[in-house]
Amino acid sequence: MLRDLSDAYTKDHAGKGGTSNAKSSMLGMVGLSQQIESYWSGFAPLIRVGFPLRLFGRVKAIMLRRASLQGGRMITAIVRYKLPPQIDYAACREHFHKIAPNFREVTGLISKHFIWSESGWAGGVYQWERIEDAKAFYTGPWLDGIIQRYGMKPQIDLFEVFAVTDNTRGMVELFKETVASK
């Protein structure tokens, strides 16, 4: 498959400076990406496919990642709760804007999307470095606060992440299977 991608890249750039320029450009990028040891949110060094892919007119890169050396797996959590009648769209939005900065220091949290639906449900979509961090967070004071504010235990679904397509960074990340999950 990589050879096919490499050939496609070379063919695509053959008219833009010749085949040799495309191949040397690609080889230069492979060499550069192999020299860079990069870490991302606690994950082990990247294994990169070091040539750009032309998809939809943009240059993209594909990266393969191993789980962290501690054996963790990247996790996405979807947390939902039914809003009580007194919390409308404006009140929910205002509360989310107020508490969003507090999540910057949460251990293991990569990102959180604060979500609301016209159906009266709200919550968050969380990206975690490790399942242990997620499970620790969803107990204790956080859970007590959710129950107090919304009058119910939240629905929490945890998912292991196999791949991420990030169009803002022009990246596709493919996560290798961990020993623990085999």
Short mmCIF file of N, CA and C in Angstrom, two decimals:
data_model
loop_
_atom_site.label_atom_id
_atom_site.label_comp_id
_atom_site.label_asym_id
_atom_site.label_seq_id
_atom_site.Cartn_x
_atom_site.Cartn_y
_atom_site.Cartn_z
N MET A 1 0.81 -1.18 0.00
CA MET A 1 0.00 0.00 0.00
C MET A 1 0.87 1.26 0.00
N LEU A 2 1.95 1.27 0.82
CA LEU A 2 2.80 2.45 0.87
C LEU A 2 3.46 2.71 -0.47
N ARG A 3 3.85 1.64 -1.18
CA ARG A 3 4.44 1.82 -2.50
C ARG A 3 3.42 2.46 -3.44
N ASP A 4 2.16 2.01 -3.37
CA ASP A 4 1.12 2.61 -4.21
C ASP A 4 0.96 4.09 -3.91
N LEU A 5 0.98 4.46 -2.61
CA LEU A 5 0.86 5.86 -2.24
C LEU A 5 2.06 6.66 -2.73
N SER A 6 3.25 6.06 -2.61
CA SER A 6 4.46 6.71 -3.08
C SER A 6 4.42 6.92 -4.58
N ASP A 7 4.00 5.88 -5.32
CA ASP A 7 3.89 6.00 -6.78
C ASP A 7 2.87 7.05 -7.17
N ALA A 8 1.73 7.08 -6.44
CA ALA A 8 0.70 8.08 -6.74
C ALA A 8 1.23 9.49 -6.51
N TYR A 9 2.00 9.67 -5.43
CA TYR A 9 2.58 10.98 -5.14
C TYR A 9 3.55 11.38 -6.25
N THR A 10 4.40 10.45 -6.65
CA THR A 10 5.39 10.72 -7.69
C THR A 10 4.70 11.08 -9.00
N LYS A 11 3.67 10.28 -9.38
CA LYS A 11 2.94 10.56 -10.62
C LYS A 11 2.28 11.92 -10.58
N ASP A 12 1.67 12.25 -9.43
CA ASP A 12 0.96 13.51 -9.28
C ASP A 12 1.91 14.70 -9.42
N HIS A 13 3.15 14.53 -9.00
CA HIS A 13 4.11 15.62 -9.04
C HIS A 13 5.06 15.57 -10.23
N ALA A 14 4.89 14.59 -11.10
CA ALA A 14 5.78 14.45 -12.25
C ALA A 14 5.70 15.66 -13.17
N GLY A 15 4.53 16.22 -13.35
CA GLY A 15 4.37 17.39 -14.21
C GLY A 15 4.74 18.68 -13.52
N LYS A 16 5.01 18.63 -12.24
CA LYS A 16 5.33 19.83 -11.46
C LYS A 16 6.79 19.79 -11.05
N GLY A 17 7.67 19.74 -11.99
CA GLY A 17 9.08 19.75 -11.66
C GLY A 17 9.77 18.44 -11.96
N GLY A 18 9.05 17.49 -12.52
CA GLY A 18 9.68 16.24 -12.95
C GLY A 18 9.64 15.17 -11.89
N THR A 19 9.79 13.92 -12.35
CA THR A 19 9.73 12.75 -11.48
C THR A 19 10.86 12.78 -10.46
N SER A 20 12.06 13.12 -10.88
CA SER A 20 13.18 13.08 -9.96
C SER A 20 13.00 14.09 -8.83
N ASN A 21 12.46 15.27 -9.13
CA ASN A 21 12.23 16.25 -8.08
C ASN A 21 11.19 15.75 -7.08
N ALA A 22 10.14 15.11 -7.59
CA ALA A 22 9.10 14.58 -6.70
C ALA A 22 9.68 13.51 -5.80
N LYS A 23 10.50 12.61 -6.38
CA LYS A 23 11.07 11.53 -5.57
C LYS A 23 12.05 12.08 -4.55
N SER A 24 12.89 13.03 -4.94
CA SER A 24 13.85 13.57 -3.99
C SER A 24 13.14 14.37 -2.91
N SER A 25 12.07 15.07 -3.27
CA SER A 25 11.29 15.80 -2.27
C SER A 25 10.69 14.83 -1.28
N MET A 26 10.14 13.72 -1.80
CA MET A 26 9.52 12.73 -0.94
C MET A 26 10.58 12.09 -0.04
N LEU A 27 11.73 11.75 -0.58
CA LEU A 27 12.78 11.12 0.21
C LEU A 27 13.29 12.08 1.28
N GLY A 28 13.38 13.35 0.95
CA GLY A 28 13.80 14.35 1.93
C GLY A 28 12.83 14.41 3.09
N MET A 29 11.54 14.34 2.79
CA MET A 29 10.53 14.38 3.84
C MET A 29 10.60 13.13 4.71
N VAL A 30 10.84 11.97 4.09
CA VAL A 30 10.94 10.74 4.86
C VAL A 30 12.12 10.85 5.82
N GLY A 31 13.26 11.32 5.32
CA GLY A 31 14.44 11.46 6.17
C GLY A 31 14.19 12.42 7.31
N LEU A 32 13.54 13.53 7.03
CA LEU A 32 13.27 14.52 8.06
C LEU A 32 12.34 13.95 9.12
N SER A 33 11.27 13.27 8.68
CA SER A 33 10.32 12.76 9.66
C SER A 33 10.91 11.63 10.49
N GLN A 34 11.88 10.90 9.94
CA GLN A 34 12.51 9.84 10.72
C GLN A 34 13.45 10.40 11.77
N GLN A 35 13.95 11.62 11.55
CA GLN A 35 14.86 12.23 12.52
C GLN A 35 14.12 12.85 13.69
N ILE A 36 12.86 13.16 13.50
CA ILE A 36 12.11 13.86 14.54
C ILE A 36 11.50 12.84 15.49
N GLU A 37 11.81 12.95 16.78
CA GLU A 37 11.14 12.12 17.76
C GLU A 37 10.09 12.99 18.41
N SER A 38 8.85 12.66 18.18
CA SER A 38 7.75 13.48 18.62
C SER A 38 6.90 12.73 19.62
N TYR A 39 6.45 13.42 20.61
CA TYR A 39 5.52 12.83 21.57
C TYR A 39 4.23 13.62 21.52
N TRP A 40 3.11 12.95 21.73
CA TRP A 40 1.82 13.63 21.69
C TRP A 40 1.00 13.15 22.86
N SER A 41 0.77 14.01 23.80
CA SER A 41 -0.10 13.76 24.95
C SER A 41 0.21 12.43 25.64
N GLY A 42 1.48 12.16 25.88
CA GLY A 42 1.84 10.96 26.63
C GLY A 42 2.00 9.72 25.79
N PHE A 43 1.92 9.83 24.48
CA PHE A 43 2.04 8.65 23.64
C PHE A 43 3.49 8.44 23.22
N ALA A 44 3.82 7.21 22.92
CA ALA A 44 5.18 6.83 22.56
C ALA A 44 5.59 7.51 21.25
N PRO A 45 6.87 7.45 20.90
CA PRO A 45 7.33 8.11 19.67
C PRO A 45 6.52 7.67 18.47
N LEU A 46 6.39 8.59 17.56
CA LEU A 46 5.59 8.34 16.37
C LEU A 46 6.33 7.50 15.36
N ILE A 47 5.60 6.69 14.66
CA ILE A 47 6.10 6.04 13.47
C ILE A 47 5.38 6.74 12.33
N ARG A 48 6.10 7.39 11.47
CA ARG A 48 5.45 8.22 10.45
C ARG A 48 5.61 7.65 9.06
N VAL A 49 4.59 7.86 8.29
CA VAL A 49 4.71 7.67 6.85
C VAL A 49 5.07 9.06 6.37
N GLY A 50 6.29 9.25 5.91
CA GLY A 50 6.83 10.59 5.77
C GLY A 50 6.64 11.27 4.44
N PHE A 51 5.66 10.92 3.66
CA PHE A 51 5.43 11.67 2.44
C PHE A 51 4.01 12.18 2.44
N PRO A 52 3.77 13.33 1.84
CA PRO A 52 2.43 13.88 1.84
C PRO A 52 1.52 13.13 0.88
N LEU A 53 0.25 13.13 1.20
CA LEU A 53 -0.75 12.54 0.33
C LEU A 53 -1.61 13.67 -0.21
N ARG A 54 -1.91 13.63 -1.48
CA ARG A 54 -2.78 14.66 -2.05
C ARG A 54 -4.19 14.13 -2.05
N LEU A 55 -4.96 14.60 -1.11
CA LEU A 55 -6.35 14.22 -1.00
C LEU A 55 -7.19 15.49 -1.01
N PHE A 56 -8.13 15.57 -1.90
CA PHE A 56 -9.00 16.72 -2.00
C PHE A 56 -8.21 18.01 -2.12
N GLY A 57 -7.09 17.97 -2.83
CA GLY A 57 -6.30 19.16 -3.11
C GLY A 57 -5.44 19.64 -1.95
N ARG A 58 -5.38 18.92 -0.83
CA ARG A 58 -4.56 19.33 0.31
C ARG A 58 -3.48 18.29 0.56
N VAL A 59 -2.38 18.73 1.11
CA VAL A 59 -1.32 17.80 1.47
C VAL A 59 -1.66 17.24 2.85
N LYS A 60 -1.63 15.93 2.95
CA LYS A 60 -1.96 15.24 4.20
C LYS A 60 -0.79 14.34 4.60
N ALA A 61 -0.73 13.96 5.84
CA ALA A 61 0.26 12.99 6.29
C ALA A 61 -0.46 11.94 7.12
N ILE A 62 0.07 10.75 7.10
CA ILE A 62 -0.47 9.66 7.90
C ILE A 62 0.57 9.30 8.94
N MET A 63 0.14 9.15 10.18
CA MET A 63 1.06 8.78 11.24
C MET A 63 0.52 7.54 11.93
N LEU A 64 1.40 6.64 12.29
CA LEU A 64 1.04 5.47 13.09
C LEU A 64 1.56 5.73 14.49
N ARG A 65 0.75 5.43 15.50
CA ARG A 65 1.16 5.65 16.89
C ARG A 65 1.05 4.36 17.66
N ARG A 66 1.96 4.22 18.60
CA ARG A 66 1.85 3.15 19.59
C ARG A 66 1.24 3.75 20.84
N ALA A 67 0.59 2.93 21.64
CA ALA A 67 0.07 3.42 22.91
C ALA A 67 1.24 3.79 23.80
N SER A 68 0.97 4.51 24.86
CA SER A 68 2.04 4.99 25.72
C SER A 68 2.81 3.84 26.35
N LEU A 69 3.99 4.15 26.81
CA LEU A 69 4.84 3.13 27.42
C LEU A 69 4.22 2.57 28.69
N GLN A 70 3.29 3.31 29.30
CA GLN A 70 2.63 2.83 30.51
C GLN A 70 1.51 1.85 30.16
N GLY A 71 1.30 1.53 28.91
CA GLY A 71 0.29 0.56 28.51
C GLY A 71 -1.09 1.17 28.30
N GLY A 72 -1.19 2.49 28.31
CA GLY A 72 -2.48 3.14 28.16
C GLY A 72 -2.99 3.11 26.72
N ARG A 73 -4.27 3.35 26.58
CA ARG A 73 -4.89 3.45 25.26
C ARG A 73 -5.65 4.75 25.19
N MET A 74 -5.64 5.44 24.04
CA MET A 74 -6.41 6.66 23.92
C MET A 74 -7.89 6.30 23.98
N ILE A 75 -8.63 7.10 24.73
CA ILE A 75 -10.04 6.82 25.00
C ILE A 75 -10.88 8.03 24.63
N THR A 76 -12.05 7.78 24.04
CA THR A 76 -13.07 8.81 23.87
C THR A 76 -14.23 8.44 24.77
N ALA A 77 -14.71 9.40 25.54
CA ALA A 77 -15.87 9.19 26.40
C ALA A 77 -16.99 10.10 25.94
N ILE A 78 -18.18 9.56 25.87
CA ILE A 78 -19.36 10.35 25.57
C ILE A 78 -20.21 10.34 26.84
N VAL A 79 -20.40 11.52 27.40
CA VAL A 79 -21.13 11.68 28.65
C VAL A 79 -22.39 12.49 28.34
N ARG A 80 -23.55 11.95 28.77
CA ARG A 80 -24.82 12.63 28.50
C ARG A 80 -25.69 12.64 29.75
N TYR A 81 -26.47 13.71 29.89
CA TYR A 81 -27.45 13.80 30.96
C TYR A 81 -28.61 14.65 30.47
N LYS A 82 -29.80 14.32 30.98
CA LYS A 82 -31.02 15.06 30.64
C LYS A 82 -31.04 16.35 31.45
N LEU A 83 -31.27 17.46 30.77
CA LEU A 83 -31.32 18.74 31.47
C LEU A 83 -32.67 18.91 32.17
N PRO A 84 -32.65 19.41 33.40
CA PRO A 84 -33.92 19.71 34.06
C PRO A 84 -34.59 20.90 33.36
N PRO A 85 -35.90 21.03 33.50
CA PRO A 85 -36.64 22.09 32.77
C PRO A 85 -36.11 23.51 33.02
N GLN A 86 -35.57 23.78 34.19
CA GLN A 86 -35.10 25.14 34.49
C GLN A 86 -33.78 25.49 33.78
N ILE A 87 -33.11 24.49 33.18
CA ILE A 87 -31.85 24.78 32.45
C ILE A 87 -32.15 24.73 30.96
N ASP A 88 -32.33 25.93 30.38
CA ASP A 88 -32.60 26.04 28.94
C ASP A 88 -31.29 26.21 28.17
N TYR A 89 -31.40 26.45 26.88
CA TYR A 89 -30.24 26.61 26.00
C TYR A 89 -29.27 27.68 26.55
N ALA A 90 -29.81 28.86 26.86
CA ALA A 90 -28.96 29.98 27.30
C ALA A 90 -28.26 29.65 28.62
N ALA A 91 -28.98 29.06 29.56
CA ALA A 91 -28.38 28.73 30.86
C ALA A 91 -27.31 27.64 30.71
N CYS A 92 -27.57 26.65 29.86
CA CYS A 92 -26.59 25.59 29.62
C CYS A 92 -25.33 26.16 28.99
N ARG A 93 -25.51 26.99 27.96
CA ARG A 93 -24.38 27.60 27.27
C ARG A 93 -23.55 28.47 28.22
N GLU A 94 -24.23 29.27 29.02
CA GLU A 94 -23.54 30.14 29.97
C GLU A 94 -22.72 29.31 30.97
N HIS A 95 -23.32 28.24 31.49
CA HIS A 95 -22.61 27.38 32.44
C HIS A 95 -21.39 26.72 31.79
N PHE A 96 -21.57 26.20 30.59
CA PHE A 96 -20.45 25.56 29.89
C PHE A 96 -19.32 26.55 29.65
N HIS A 97 -19.66 27.77 29.25
CA HIS A 97 -18.61 28.79 29.02
C HIS A 97 -17.89 29.11 30.33
N LYS A 98 -18.63 29.10 31.44
CA LYS A 98 -18.04 29.40 32.74
C LYS A 98 -17.06 28.31 33.20
N ILE A 99 -17.43 27.03 33.00
CA ILE A 99 -16.60 25.94 33.54
C ILE A 99 -15.53 25.43 32.57
N ALA A 100 -15.63 25.76 31.29
CA ALA A 100 -14.68 25.23 30.29
C ALA A 100 -13.21 25.43 30.68
N PRO A 101 -12.80 26.61 31.15
CA PRO A 101 -11.38 26.78 31.51
C PRO A 101 -10.91 25.85 32.63
N ASN A 102 -11.83 25.40 33.49
CA ASN A 102 -11.45 24.53 34.60
C ASN A 102 -10.94 23.17 34.14
N PHE A 103 -11.21 22.79 32.90
CA PHE A 103 -10.81 21.48 32.41
C PHE A 103 -9.38 21.47 31.86
N ARG A 104 -8.73 22.61 31.83
CA ARG A 104 -7.36 22.67 31.30
C ARG A 104 -6.37 21.88 32.16
N GLU A 105 -6.63 21.73 33.43
CA GLU A 105 -5.69 21.08 34.35
C GLU A 105 -6.09 19.65 34.73
N VAL A 106 -7.10 19.08 34.07
CA VAL A 106 -7.54 17.73 34.42
C VAL A 106 -6.50 16.72 33.92
N THR A 107 -6.04 15.87 34.80
CA THR A 107 -5.01 14.88 34.49
C THR A 107 -5.47 13.95 33.37
N GLY A 108 -4.66 13.86 32.32
CA GLY A 108 -4.92 12.93 31.22
C GLY A 108 -5.93 13.39 30.19
N LEU A 109 -6.58 14.53 30.41
CA LEU A 109 -7.59 15.00 29.45
C LEU A 109 -6.91 15.71 28.28
N ILE A 110 -7.18 15.23 27.08
CA ILE A 110 -6.64 15.84 25.86
C ILE A 110 -7.55 16.97 25.41
N SER A 111 -8.86 16.71 25.36
CA SER A 111 -9.82 17.73 24.95
C SER A 111 -11.20 17.37 25.45
N LYS A 112 -12.06 18.38 25.50
CA LYS A 112 -13.46 18.17 25.84
C LYS A 112 -14.30 19.06 24.95
N HIS A 113 -15.33 18.48 24.35
CA HIS A 113 -16.34 19.22 23.60
C HIS A 113 -17.59 19.26 24.46
N PHE A 114 -18.07 20.46 24.76
CA PHE A 114 -19.29 20.63 25.55
C PHE A 114 -20.46 20.59 24.58
N ILE A 115 -21.39 19.67 24.78
CA ILE A 115 -22.45 19.45 23.79
C ILE A 115 -23.84 19.70 24.37
N TRP A 116 -24.77 20.12 23.51
CA TRP A 116 -26.16 20.39 23.85
C TRP A 116 -27.02 19.97 22.67
N SER A 117 -28.21 19.46 22.96
CA SER A 117 -29.14 19.06 21.91
C SER A 117 -30.53 19.64 22.18
N GLU A 118 -31.25 19.92 21.11
CA GLU A 118 -32.63 20.41 21.23
C GLU A 118 -33.53 19.40 21.94
N SER A 119 -33.12 18.15 22.00
CA SER A 119 -33.92 17.12 22.67
C SER A 119 -33.87 17.25 24.20
N GLY A 120 -33.07 18.20 24.70
CA GLY A 120 -32.99 18.41 26.15
C GLY A 120 -31.85 17.67 26.82
N TRP A 121 -30.96 17.09 26.03
CA TRP A 121 -29.79 16.40 26.56
C TRP A 121 -28.56 17.27 26.36
N ALA A 122 -27.61 17.15 27.28
CA ALA A 122 -26.34 17.86 27.18
C ALA A 122 -25.25 16.96 27.75
N GLY A 123 -24.01 17.42 27.66
CA GLY A 123 -22.91 16.63 28.21
C GLY A 123 -21.59 17.02 27.59
N GLY A 124 -20.76 16.00 27.36
CA GLY A 124 -19.44 16.26 26.81
C GLY A 124 -18.90 15.07 26.05
N VAL A 125 -18.03 15.38 25.10
CA VAL A 125 -17.26 14.35 24.41
C VAL A 125 -15.81 14.62 24.80
N TYR A 126 -15.23 13.67 25.49
CA TYR A 126 -13.91 13.82 26.08
C TYR A 126 -12.90 12.93 25.34
N GLN A 127 -11.70 13.44 25.17
CA GLN A 127 -10.59 12.65 24.63
C GLN A 127 -9.58 12.48 25.75
N TRP A 128 -9.27 11.24 26.11
CA TRP A 128 -8.39 10.94 27.22
C TRP A 128 -7.13 10.22 26.76
N GLU A 129 -6.03 10.44 27.46
CA GLU A 129 -4.78 9.72 27.19
C GLU A 129 -4.89 8.26 27.61
N ARG A 130 -5.55 8.02 28.75
CA ARG A 130 -5.62 6.67 29.31
C ARG A 130 -6.98 6.44 29.94
N ILE A 131 -7.43 5.21 29.91
CA ILE A 131 -8.72 4.86 30.50
C ILE A 131 -8.71 5.07 32.01
N GLU A 132 -7.56 4.86 32.64
CA GLU A 132 -7.46 5.05 34.10
C GLU A 132 -7.76 6.51 34.48
N ASP A 133 -7.28 7.46 33.67
CA ASP A 133 -7.55 8.87 33.94
C ASP A 133 -9.04 9.17 33.81
N ALA A 134 -9.67 8.60 32.79
CA ALA A 134 -11.10 8.82 32.58
C ALA A 134 -11.91 8.26 33.74
N LYS A 135 -11.62 7.03 34.11
CA LYS A 135 -12.38 6.39 35.20
C LYS A 135 -12.19 7.14 36.52
N ALA A 136 -10.99 7.60 36.78
CA ALA A 136 -10.74 8.36 38.01
C ALA A 136 -11.52 9.67 38.02
N PHE A 137 -11.61 10.32 36.87
CA PHE A 137 -12.31 11.61 36.78
C PHE A 137 -13.81 11.46 36.99
N TYR A 138 -14.39 10.40 36.44
CA TYR A 138 -15.85 10.22 36.46
C TYR A 138 -16.37 9.67 37.77
N THR A 139 -15.62 9.82 38.84
CA THR A 139 -16.06 9.42 40.18
C THR A 139 -15.87 10.62 41.09
N GLY A 140 -16.28 10.48 42.33
CA GLY A 140 -16.01 11.50 43.33
C GLY A 140 -16.69 12.83 43.08
N PRO A 141 -15.95 13.94 43.26
CA PRO A 141 -16.54 15.28 43.20
C PRO A 141 -17.23 15.60 41.87
N TRP A 142 -16.66 15.16 40.75
CA TRP A 142 -17.28 15.45 39.45
C TRP A 142 -18.66 14.81 39.38
N LEU A 143 -18.75 13.53 39.73
CA LEU A 143 -20.03 12.81 39.68
C LEU A 143 -21.03 13.43 40.64
N ASP A 144 -20.59 13.76 41.85
CA ASP A 144 -21.48 14.39 42.82
C ASP A 144 -22.04 15.71 42.27
N GLY A 145 -21.20 16.49 41.61
CA GLY A 145 -21.64 17.77 41.04
C GLY A 145 -22.66 17.60 39.92
N ILE A 146 -22.46 16.60 39.08
CA ILE A 146 -23.40 16.34 37.99
C ILE A 146 -24.76 15.93 38.56
N ILE A 147 -24.75 15.03 39.53
CA ILE A 147 -26.01 14.56 40.14
C ILE A 147 -26.72 15.73 40.82
N GLN A 148 -25.97 16.57 41.52
CA GLN A 148 -26.57 17.72 42.20
C GLN A 148 -27.17 18.71 41.20
N ARG A 149 -26.45 19.01 40.13
CA ARG A 149 -26.92 20.03 39.18
C ARG A 149 -28.04 19.52 38.28
N TYR A 150 -27.95 18.27 37.81
CA TYR A 150 -28.89 17.78 36.81
C TYR A 150 -29.88 16.75 37.35
N GLY A 151 -29.71 16.32 38.59
CA GLY A 151 -30.67 15.41 39.21
C GLY A 151 -30.64 13.98 38.69
N MET A 152 -29.54 13.58 38.08
CA MET A 152 -29.42 12.20 37.58
C MET A 152 -27.96 11.82 37.43
N LYS A 153 -27.70 10.52 37.45
CA LYS A 153 -26.36 10.03 37.10
C LYS A 153 -26.22 10.15 35.58
N PRO A 154 -25.06 10.57 35.12
CA PRO A 154 -24.88 10.69 33.66
C PRO A 154 -24.71 9.32 33.00
N GLN A 155 -25.05 9.27 31.72
CA GLN A 155 -24.74 8.09 30.92
C GLN A 155 -23.31 8.29 30.42
N ILE A 156 -22.44 7.32 30.67
CA ILE A 156 -21.03 7.44 30.28
C ILE A 156 -20.66 6.22 29.44
N ASP A 157 -20.26 6.46 28.20
CA ASP A 157 -19.79 5.39 27.32
C ASP A 157 -18.33 5.66 27.00
N LEU A 158 -17.48 4.64 27.21
CA LEU A 158 -16.04 4.75 26.94
C LEU A 158 -15.70 3.94 25.69
N PHE A 159 -14.89 4.51 24.81
CA PHE A 159 -14.49 3.87 23.56
C PHE A 159 -12.98 3.96 23.40
N GLU A 160 -12.36 2.86 22.97
CA GLU A 160 -10.94 2.91 22.60
C GLU A 160 -10.84 3.53 21.21
N VAL A 161 -9.85 4.39 21.02
CA VAL A 161 -9.66 5.08 19.74
C VAL A 161 -8.70 4.26 18.88
N PHE A 162 -9.13 3.90 17.67
CA PHE A 162 -8.29 3.16 16.72
C PHE A 162 -7.60 4.09 15.73
N ALA A 163 -8.27 5.20 15.36
CA ALA A 163 -7.71 6.13 14.38
C ALA A 163 -8.36 7.49 14.57
N VAL A 164 -7.63 8.54 14.18
CA VAL A 164 -8.14 9.91 14.23
C VAL A 164 -7.83 10.59 12.90
N THR A 165 -8.83 11.20 12.31
CA THR A 165 -8.64 12.07 11.15
C THR A 165 -8.80 13.49 11.65
N ASP A 166 -7.75 14.30 11.55
CA ASP A 166 -7.78 15.67 12.03
C ASP A 166 -7.53 16.59 10.83
N ASN A 167 -8.60 17.11 10.26
CA ASN A 167 -8.49 17.94 9.07
C ASN A 167 -7.88 19.30 9.36
N THR A 168 -7.97 19.79 10.59
CA THR A 168 -7.37 21.09 10.90
C THR A 168 -5.85 21.02 10.87
N ARG A 169 -5.30 19.87 11.25
CA ARG A 169 -3.84 19.69 11.20
C ARG A 169 -3.40 18.95 9.95
N GLY A 170 -4.36 18.48 9.15
CA GLY A 170 -4.02 17.73 7.95
C GLY A 170 -3.38 16.39 8.27
N MET A 171 -3.87 15.72 9.32
CA MET A 171 -3.25 14.48 9.78
C MET A 171 -4.27 13.36 9.90
N VAL A 172 -3.78 12.15 9.66
CA VAL A 172 -4.52 10.94 9.98
C VAL A 172 -3.61 10.15 10.91
N GLU A 173 -4.13 9.77 12.07
CA GLU A 173 -3.35 9.02 13.05
C GLU A 173 -3.95 7.64 13.19
N LEU A 174 -3.11 6.64 13.01
CA LEU A 174 -3.53 5.24 13.13
C LEU A 174 -2.85 4.66 14.36
N PHE A 175 -3.61 4.19 15.34
CA PHE A 175 -3.04 3.70 16.59
C PHE A 175 -2.83 2.21 16.51
N LYS A 176 -1.63 1.77 16.85
CA LYS A 176 -1.31 0.35 16.87
C LYS A 176 -2.01 -0.31 18.04
N GLU A 177 -2.28 -1.60 17.88
CA GLU A 177 -2.90 -2.37 18.95
C GLU A 177 -1.91 -2.50 20.10
N THR A 178 -2.42 -2.36 21.33
CA THR A 178 -1.55 -2.48 22.50
C THR A 178 -1.50 -3.93 22.95
N VAL A 179 -0.47 -4.29 23.66
CA VAL A 179 -0.31 -5.66 24.18
C VAL A 179 -1.48 -5.99 25.09
N ALA A 180 -1.90 -5.01 25.90
CA ALA A 180 -2.99 -5.23 26.85
C ALA A 180 -4.31 -5.54 26.17
N SER A 181 -4.51 -5.05 24.95
CA SER A 181 -5.79 -5.25 24.28
C SER A 181 -5.80 -6.48 23.38
N LYS A 182 -4.68 -7.18 23.26
CA LYS A 182 -4.62 -8.37 22.42
C LYS A 182 -5.22 -9.56 23.11
#
